[in-house]
Short mmCIF file of C-alpha atoms in Angstrom, two decimals:
data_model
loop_
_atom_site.label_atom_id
_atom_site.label_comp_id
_atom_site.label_asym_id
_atom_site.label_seq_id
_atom_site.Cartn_x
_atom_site.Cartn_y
_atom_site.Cartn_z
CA UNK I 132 194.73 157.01 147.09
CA UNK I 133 194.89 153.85 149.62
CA UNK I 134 191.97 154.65 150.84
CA UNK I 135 190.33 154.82 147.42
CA UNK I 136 191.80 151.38 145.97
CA UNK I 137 190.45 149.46 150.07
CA UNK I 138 186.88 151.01 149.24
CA UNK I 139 187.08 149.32 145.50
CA UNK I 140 188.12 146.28 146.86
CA UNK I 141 185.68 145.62 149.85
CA UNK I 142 182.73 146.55 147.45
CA UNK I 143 184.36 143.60 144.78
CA UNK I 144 184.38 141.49 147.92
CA UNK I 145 180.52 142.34 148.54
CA UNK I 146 179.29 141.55 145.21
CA UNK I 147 180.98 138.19 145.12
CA UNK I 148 179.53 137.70 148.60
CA UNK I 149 175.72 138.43 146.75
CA UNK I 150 176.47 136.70 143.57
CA UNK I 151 177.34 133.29 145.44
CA UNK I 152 174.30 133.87 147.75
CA UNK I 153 171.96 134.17 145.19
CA UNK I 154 173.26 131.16 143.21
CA UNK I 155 173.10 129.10 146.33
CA UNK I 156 169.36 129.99 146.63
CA UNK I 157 168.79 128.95 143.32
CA UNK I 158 170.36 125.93 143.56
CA UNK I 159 168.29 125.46 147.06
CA UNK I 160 165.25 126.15 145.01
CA UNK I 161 166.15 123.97 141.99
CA UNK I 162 166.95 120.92 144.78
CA UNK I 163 163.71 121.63 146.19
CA UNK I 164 161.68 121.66 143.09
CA UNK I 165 163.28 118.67 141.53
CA UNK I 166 162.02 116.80 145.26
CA UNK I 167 158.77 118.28 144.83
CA UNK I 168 158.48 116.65 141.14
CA UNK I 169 159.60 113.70 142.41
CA UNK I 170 156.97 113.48 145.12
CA UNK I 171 154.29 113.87 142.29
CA UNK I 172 155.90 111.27 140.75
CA UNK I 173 155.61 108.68 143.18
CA UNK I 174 151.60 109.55 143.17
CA UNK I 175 150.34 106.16 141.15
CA UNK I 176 147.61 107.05 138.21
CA UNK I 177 145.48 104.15 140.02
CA UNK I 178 144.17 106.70 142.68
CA UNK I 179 142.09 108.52 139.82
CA UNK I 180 140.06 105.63 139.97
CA UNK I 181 139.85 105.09 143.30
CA UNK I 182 139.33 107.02 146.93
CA UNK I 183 140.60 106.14 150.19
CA UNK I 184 138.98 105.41 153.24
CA UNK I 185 139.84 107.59 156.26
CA UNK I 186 141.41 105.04 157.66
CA UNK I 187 143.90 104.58 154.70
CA UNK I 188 143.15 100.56 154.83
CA UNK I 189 140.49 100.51 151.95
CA UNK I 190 140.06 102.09 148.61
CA UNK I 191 136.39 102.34 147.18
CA UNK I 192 136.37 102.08 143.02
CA UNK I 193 134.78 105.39 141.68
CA UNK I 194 132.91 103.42 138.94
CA UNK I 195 131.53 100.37 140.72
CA UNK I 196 132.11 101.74 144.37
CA UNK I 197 133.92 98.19 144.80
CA UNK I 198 136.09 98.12 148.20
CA UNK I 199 139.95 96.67 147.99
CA UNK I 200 141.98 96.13 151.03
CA UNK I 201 144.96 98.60 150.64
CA UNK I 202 148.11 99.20 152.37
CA UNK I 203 149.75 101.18 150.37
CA UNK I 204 150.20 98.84 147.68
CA UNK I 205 148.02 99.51 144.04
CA UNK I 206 148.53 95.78 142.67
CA UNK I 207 145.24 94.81 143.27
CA UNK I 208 143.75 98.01 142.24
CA UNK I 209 145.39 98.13 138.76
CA UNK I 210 144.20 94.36 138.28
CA UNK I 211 141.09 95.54 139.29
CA UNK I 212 140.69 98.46 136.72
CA UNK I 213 142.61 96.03 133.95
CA UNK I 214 139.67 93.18 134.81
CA UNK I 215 136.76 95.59 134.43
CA UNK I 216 137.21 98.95 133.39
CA UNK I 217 140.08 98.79 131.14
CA UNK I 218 138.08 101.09 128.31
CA UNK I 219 138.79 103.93 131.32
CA UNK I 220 142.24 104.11 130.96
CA UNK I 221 142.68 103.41 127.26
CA UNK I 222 140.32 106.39 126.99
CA UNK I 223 142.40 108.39 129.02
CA UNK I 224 145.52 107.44 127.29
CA UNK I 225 144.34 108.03 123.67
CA UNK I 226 142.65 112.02 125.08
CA UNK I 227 146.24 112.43 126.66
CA UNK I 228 148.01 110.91 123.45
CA UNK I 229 145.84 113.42 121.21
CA UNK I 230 146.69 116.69 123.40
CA UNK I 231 150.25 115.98 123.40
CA UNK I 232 150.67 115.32 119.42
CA UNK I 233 149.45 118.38 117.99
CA UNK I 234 147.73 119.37 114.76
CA UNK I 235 150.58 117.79 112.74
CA UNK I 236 149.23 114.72 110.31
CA UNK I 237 151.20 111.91 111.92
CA UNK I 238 149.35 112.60 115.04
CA UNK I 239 146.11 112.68 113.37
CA UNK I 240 146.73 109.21 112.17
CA UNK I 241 148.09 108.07 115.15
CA UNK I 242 145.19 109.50 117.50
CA UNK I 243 142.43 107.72 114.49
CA UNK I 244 144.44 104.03 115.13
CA UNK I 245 144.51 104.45 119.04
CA UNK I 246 140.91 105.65 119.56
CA UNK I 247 140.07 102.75 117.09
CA UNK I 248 142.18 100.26 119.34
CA UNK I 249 139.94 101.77 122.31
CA UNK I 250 136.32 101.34 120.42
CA UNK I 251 137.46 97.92 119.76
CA UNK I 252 138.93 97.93 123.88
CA UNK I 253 135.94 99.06 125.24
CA UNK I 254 133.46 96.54 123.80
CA UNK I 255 135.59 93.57 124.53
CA UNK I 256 135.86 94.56 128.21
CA UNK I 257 132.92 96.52 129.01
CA UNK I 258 130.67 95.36 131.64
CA UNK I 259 126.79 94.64 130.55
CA UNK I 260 123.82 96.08 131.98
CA UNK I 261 122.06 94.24 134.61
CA UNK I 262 119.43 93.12 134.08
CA UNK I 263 116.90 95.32 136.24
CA UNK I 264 118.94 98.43 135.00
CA UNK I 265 116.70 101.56 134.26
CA UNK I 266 119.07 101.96 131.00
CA UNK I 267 118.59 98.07 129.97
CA UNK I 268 114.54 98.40 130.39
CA UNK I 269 114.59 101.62 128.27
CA UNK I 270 117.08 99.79 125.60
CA UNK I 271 114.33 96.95 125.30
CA UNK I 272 111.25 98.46 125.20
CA UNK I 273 112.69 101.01 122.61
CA UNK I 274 113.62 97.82 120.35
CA UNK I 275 110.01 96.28 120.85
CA UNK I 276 108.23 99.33 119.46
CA UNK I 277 110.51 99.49 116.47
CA UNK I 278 109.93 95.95 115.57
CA UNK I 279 105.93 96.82 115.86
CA UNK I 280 106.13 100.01 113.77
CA UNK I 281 108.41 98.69 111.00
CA UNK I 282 106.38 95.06 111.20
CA UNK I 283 110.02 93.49 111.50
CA UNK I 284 110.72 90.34 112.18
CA UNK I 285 111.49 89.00 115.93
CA UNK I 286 114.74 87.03 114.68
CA UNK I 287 115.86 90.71 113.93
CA UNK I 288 118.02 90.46 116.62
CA UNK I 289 120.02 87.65 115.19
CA UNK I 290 120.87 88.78 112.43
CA UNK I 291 124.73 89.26 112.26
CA UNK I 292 124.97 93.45 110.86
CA UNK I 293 122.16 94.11 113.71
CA UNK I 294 124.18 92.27 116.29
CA UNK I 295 127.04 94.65 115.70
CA UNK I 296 125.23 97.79 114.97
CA UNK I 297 123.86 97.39 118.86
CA UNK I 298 127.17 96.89 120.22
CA UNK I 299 129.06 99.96 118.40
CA UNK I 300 125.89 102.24 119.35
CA UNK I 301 125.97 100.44 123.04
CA UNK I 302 128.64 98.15 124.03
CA UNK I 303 126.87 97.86 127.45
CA UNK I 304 123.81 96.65 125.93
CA UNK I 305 123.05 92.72 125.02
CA UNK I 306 120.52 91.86 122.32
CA UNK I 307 117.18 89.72 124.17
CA UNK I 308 117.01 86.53 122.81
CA UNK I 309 114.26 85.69 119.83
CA UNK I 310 111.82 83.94 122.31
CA UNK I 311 112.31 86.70 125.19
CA UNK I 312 111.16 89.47 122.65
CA UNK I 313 108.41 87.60 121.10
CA UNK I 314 106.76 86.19 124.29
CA UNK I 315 107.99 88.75 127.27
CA UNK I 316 108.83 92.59 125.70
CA UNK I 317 106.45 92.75 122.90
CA UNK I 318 103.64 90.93 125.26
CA UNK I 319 104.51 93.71 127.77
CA UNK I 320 104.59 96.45 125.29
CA UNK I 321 100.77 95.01 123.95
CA UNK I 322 99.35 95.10 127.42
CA UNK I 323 100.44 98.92 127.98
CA UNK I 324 99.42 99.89 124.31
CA UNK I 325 96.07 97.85 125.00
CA UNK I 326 95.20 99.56 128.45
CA UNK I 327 96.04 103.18 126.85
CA UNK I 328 93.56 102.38 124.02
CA UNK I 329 91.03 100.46 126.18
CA UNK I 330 90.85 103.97 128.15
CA UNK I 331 90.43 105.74 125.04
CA UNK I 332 87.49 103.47 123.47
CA UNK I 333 85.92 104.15 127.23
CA UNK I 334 85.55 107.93 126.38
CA UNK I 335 84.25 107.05 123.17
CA UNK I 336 79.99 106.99 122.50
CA UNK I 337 80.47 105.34 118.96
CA UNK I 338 82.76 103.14 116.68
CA UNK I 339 82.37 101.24 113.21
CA UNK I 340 84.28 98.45 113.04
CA UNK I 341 85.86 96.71 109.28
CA UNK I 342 86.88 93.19 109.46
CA UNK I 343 87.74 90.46 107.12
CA UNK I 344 89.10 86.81 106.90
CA UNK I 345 92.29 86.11 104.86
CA UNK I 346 94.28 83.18 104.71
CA UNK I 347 98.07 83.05 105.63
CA UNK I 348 100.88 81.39 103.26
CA UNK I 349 100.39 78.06 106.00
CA UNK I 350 97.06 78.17 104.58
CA UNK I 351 95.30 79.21 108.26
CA UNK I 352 92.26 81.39 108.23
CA UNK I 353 92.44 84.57 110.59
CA UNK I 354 89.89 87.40 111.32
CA UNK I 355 91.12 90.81 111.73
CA UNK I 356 89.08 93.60 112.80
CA UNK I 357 89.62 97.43 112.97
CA UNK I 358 88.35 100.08 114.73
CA UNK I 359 87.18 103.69 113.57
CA UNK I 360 86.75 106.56 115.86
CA UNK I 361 86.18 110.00 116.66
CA UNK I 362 88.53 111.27 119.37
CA UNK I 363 89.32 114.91 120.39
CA UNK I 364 87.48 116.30 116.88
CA UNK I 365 90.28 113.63 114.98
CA UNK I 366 89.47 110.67 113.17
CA UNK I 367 91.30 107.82 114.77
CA UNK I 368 91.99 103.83 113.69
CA UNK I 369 92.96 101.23 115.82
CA UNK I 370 93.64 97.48 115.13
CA UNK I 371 91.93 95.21 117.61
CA UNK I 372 93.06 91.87 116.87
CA UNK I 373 93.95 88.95 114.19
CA UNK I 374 93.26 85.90 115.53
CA UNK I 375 91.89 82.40 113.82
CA UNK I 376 88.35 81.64 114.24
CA UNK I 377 87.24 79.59 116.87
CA UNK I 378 86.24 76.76 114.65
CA UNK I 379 89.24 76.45 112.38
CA UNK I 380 86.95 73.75 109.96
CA UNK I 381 84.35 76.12 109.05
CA UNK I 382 83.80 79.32 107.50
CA UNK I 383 79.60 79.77 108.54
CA UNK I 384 78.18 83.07 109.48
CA UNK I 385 77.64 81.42 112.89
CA UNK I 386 81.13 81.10 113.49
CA UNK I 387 82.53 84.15 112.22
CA UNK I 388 79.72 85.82 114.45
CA UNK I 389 80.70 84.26 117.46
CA UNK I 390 84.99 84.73 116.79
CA UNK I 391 83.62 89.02 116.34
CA UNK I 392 81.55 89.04 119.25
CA UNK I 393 84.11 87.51 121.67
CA UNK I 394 86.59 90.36 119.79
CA UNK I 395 84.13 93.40 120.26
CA UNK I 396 83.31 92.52 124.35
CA UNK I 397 86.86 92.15 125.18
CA UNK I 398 87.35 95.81 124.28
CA UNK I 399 83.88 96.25 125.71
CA UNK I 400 82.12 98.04 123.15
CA UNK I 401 79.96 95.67 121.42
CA UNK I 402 76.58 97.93 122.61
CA UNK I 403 78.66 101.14 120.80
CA UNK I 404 79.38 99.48 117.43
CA UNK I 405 77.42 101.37 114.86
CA UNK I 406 78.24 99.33 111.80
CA UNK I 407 80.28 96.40 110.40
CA UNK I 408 81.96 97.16 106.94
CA UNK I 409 82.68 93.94 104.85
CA UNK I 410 83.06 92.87 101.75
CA UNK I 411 80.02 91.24 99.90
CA UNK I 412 80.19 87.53 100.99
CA UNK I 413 76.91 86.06 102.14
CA UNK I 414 78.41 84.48 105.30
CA UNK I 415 80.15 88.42 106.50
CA UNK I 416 75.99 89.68 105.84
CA UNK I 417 75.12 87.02 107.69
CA UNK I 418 76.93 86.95 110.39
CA UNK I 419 75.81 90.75 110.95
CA UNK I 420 72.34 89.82 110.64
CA UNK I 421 72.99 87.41 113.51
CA UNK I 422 74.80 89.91 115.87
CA UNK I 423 72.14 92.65 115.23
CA UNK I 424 74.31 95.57 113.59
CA UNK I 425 74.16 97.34 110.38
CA UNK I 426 76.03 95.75 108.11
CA UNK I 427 78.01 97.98 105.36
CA UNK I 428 79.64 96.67 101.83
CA UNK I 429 82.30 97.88 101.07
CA UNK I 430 82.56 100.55 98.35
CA UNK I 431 85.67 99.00 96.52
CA UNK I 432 84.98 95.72 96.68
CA UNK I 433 81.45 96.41 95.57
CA UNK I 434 83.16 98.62 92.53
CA UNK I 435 85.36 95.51 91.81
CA UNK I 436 82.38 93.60 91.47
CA UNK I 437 80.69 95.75 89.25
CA UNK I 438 84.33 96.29 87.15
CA UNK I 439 84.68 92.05 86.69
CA UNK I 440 80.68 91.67 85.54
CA UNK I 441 81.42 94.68 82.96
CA UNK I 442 84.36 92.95 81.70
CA UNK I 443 82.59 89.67 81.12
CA UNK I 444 82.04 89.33 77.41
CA UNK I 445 81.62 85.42 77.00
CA UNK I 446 78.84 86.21 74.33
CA UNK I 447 80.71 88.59 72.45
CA UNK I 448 83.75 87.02 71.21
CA UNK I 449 85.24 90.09 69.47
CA UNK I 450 85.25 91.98 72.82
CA UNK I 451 86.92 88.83 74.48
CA UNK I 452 89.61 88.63 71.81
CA UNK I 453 90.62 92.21 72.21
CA UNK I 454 90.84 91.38 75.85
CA UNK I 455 92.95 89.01 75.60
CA UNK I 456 95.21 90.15 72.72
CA UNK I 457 95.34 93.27 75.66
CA UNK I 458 96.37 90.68 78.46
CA UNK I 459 99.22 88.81 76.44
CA UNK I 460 101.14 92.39 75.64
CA UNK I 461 100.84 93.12 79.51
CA UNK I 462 102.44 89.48 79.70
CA UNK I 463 104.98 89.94 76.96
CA UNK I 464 106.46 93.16 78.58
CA UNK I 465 106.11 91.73 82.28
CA UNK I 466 107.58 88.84 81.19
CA UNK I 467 110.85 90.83 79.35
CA UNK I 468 113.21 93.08 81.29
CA UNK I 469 114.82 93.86 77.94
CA UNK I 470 111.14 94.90 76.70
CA UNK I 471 110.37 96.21 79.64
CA UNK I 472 113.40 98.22 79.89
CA UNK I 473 112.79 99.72 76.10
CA UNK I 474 109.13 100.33 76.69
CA UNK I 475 110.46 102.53 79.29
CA UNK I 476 112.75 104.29 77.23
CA UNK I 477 109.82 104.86 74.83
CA UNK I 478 108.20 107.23 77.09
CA UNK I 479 110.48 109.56 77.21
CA UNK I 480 109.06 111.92 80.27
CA UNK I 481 105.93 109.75 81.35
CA UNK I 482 107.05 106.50 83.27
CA UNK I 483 104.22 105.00 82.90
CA UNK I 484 103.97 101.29 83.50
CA UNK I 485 101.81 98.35 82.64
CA UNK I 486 98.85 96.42 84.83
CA UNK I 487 97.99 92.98 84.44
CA UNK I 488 93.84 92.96 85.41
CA UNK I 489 93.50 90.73 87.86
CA UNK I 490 90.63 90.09 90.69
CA UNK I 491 91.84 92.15 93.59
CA UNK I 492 91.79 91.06 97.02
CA UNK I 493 90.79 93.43 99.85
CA UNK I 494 92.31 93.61 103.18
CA UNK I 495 90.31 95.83 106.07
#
């Protein structure tokens, strides 16, 4: 029976032995864990910006490759990142902000007002383009040929809602000046367009050629021809030039000859032109009778000719009354957007809507 109860008790004594052991080692491995977390700890954020040098007495910026003297201190490196690439960190804050608040609604609203606070961040402290960056050239060049395609205005780019739809789409990006886009891209983006067609027109045996002089609202005269081509089995139209003619004080077939000419040889086709298509003014005939090519009139404006002589009734003055009864009811409802707006409702499913006859004025 002794013997028993001393067996009971040394195993008792072994199990308190194994129990304090094993809470030791978890303490040991708590203690070591919380020194481990505190190591990470002391690890600043700025080094995910930045990499050290092997000799640990530089740090190189990961965005601009910038070097800081370093010595274990980050002062100058977190002034550095707050200076010029403070839209980094807010970014990373707002991601981190977003993962950490969950589905729930308040952090939906919460993530919408900090990534707003970073758009706004980011475009106040971004750092612009340089100016011989691939990315600015591409930026400018793709702003030239939408001003040529949608005929827009060069002082586009001062107007205030443009202004800020660049900077939201790129905050990197800076609008060119008025002047810069007039005189430097859109000059540079004429002279590539010009040599592409020039080697087009040089594979080219034949072209007719339209022009025409109109008048601008500063009451200058300018000639603008057009080309018309076969290219590759396709019909193709290019516009060669507006420009005034050389003597601005005279409208003679001689000098709308001459202002053609110089156009056609500085494309270099003036032996392939095949015809001239103008309206029917004596000086336009003229002047092709001068420079040797066919001369075409113009179907429409010969039509509109024909169209104004038919409607000229000065001898019959029951035509001409009709005419003109015609001309002020086209007035009246032109004139009315109450009248205008019934007349309208008096059609029911047509739409159809009144002309005033007028001469018309072709443009080629």
């Amino acid at each position: 029976m002794d013997r028993f109860l001393q067996m009971g008790k040394r195993r008792n004594s072994k199990e308190t032995c194994d129990c304090s052991s094993s809470e030791s080692e978890k303490s040991s491995a708590a203690t070591s864990s919380s020194h481990k977390l505190k190591k990470k700890t002391k690890i600043s954020d700025v080094w995910n910006y930045f990499k050290r040098s092997d000799d640990k007495k530089f740090a190189k910026c990961l965005n601009c490759e910038k070097e800081y003297k370093t010595s274990g201190n980050t002062s100058n490196l977190r002034d550095h990142l707050k200076r010029f690439h403070a839209s980094l960190r807010d970014n990373e804050r707002n991601s981190a902000n977003y993962v950490d608040q969950g589905d729930s609604i308040l952090s939906t609203s919460s993530s919408c007002r900090s990534s707003m606070r970073s758009v706004d961040s980011y475009i106040k402290n971004s750092v612009l383009y340089d100016s011989n960056s691939s990315r600015k050239k591409i930026i400018d060049k793709t702003l030239a040929e939408m001003v040529a395609l949608d005929v827009q205005p060069y002082s586009i780019v001062e107007d205030r809602g443009f202004i800020k739809y660049s900077k939201i789409m790129d905050a990197r990006y800076k609008l060119p000046s008025c002047r810069h886009l007039q005189s430097v891209l859109m000059m540079d983006l004429f002279k590539e367009t010009s040599a592409k067609l020039s080697t087009i027109l040089e594979e080219v045996s034949s072209v007719a050629v339209t022009c025409d002089i109109w008048s601008s609202r500063a009451n200058i005269s300018f000639l603008t021809v057009t080309s018309h081509f076969i290219h590759e089995f396709t019909l193709k139209t290019a516009s060669l030039a507006t420009r005034k003619l050389l003597d601005a004080t005279n409208h003679s077939a001689q000098n709308i000859a001459n202002t053609l000419q110089e156009v056609l040889n500085s494309w270099g086709f003036f032996d392939k032109t095949e015809c001239i298509v103008t309206d029917n003014a004596s000086s336009m005939i003229k002047a092709c009778e001068l420079l040797k090519i066919r001369n075409i009139p113009c179907f429409a404006h010969t039509l509109n000719l024909v169209v104004q002589d038919g409607l000229n009734f000065d001898d019959d003055e029951k035509t001409m009354a009709i005419i003109s009864k015609c001309k002020a009811i086209v007035k009246f409802f032109k004139k009315s957007t109450i009248a205008n707006k019934k007349f309208k409702m008096a059609q029911e499913k047509f739409g159809y809507s009144l002309l005033q006859e007028t001469p018309t004025t072709l443009f080629y």
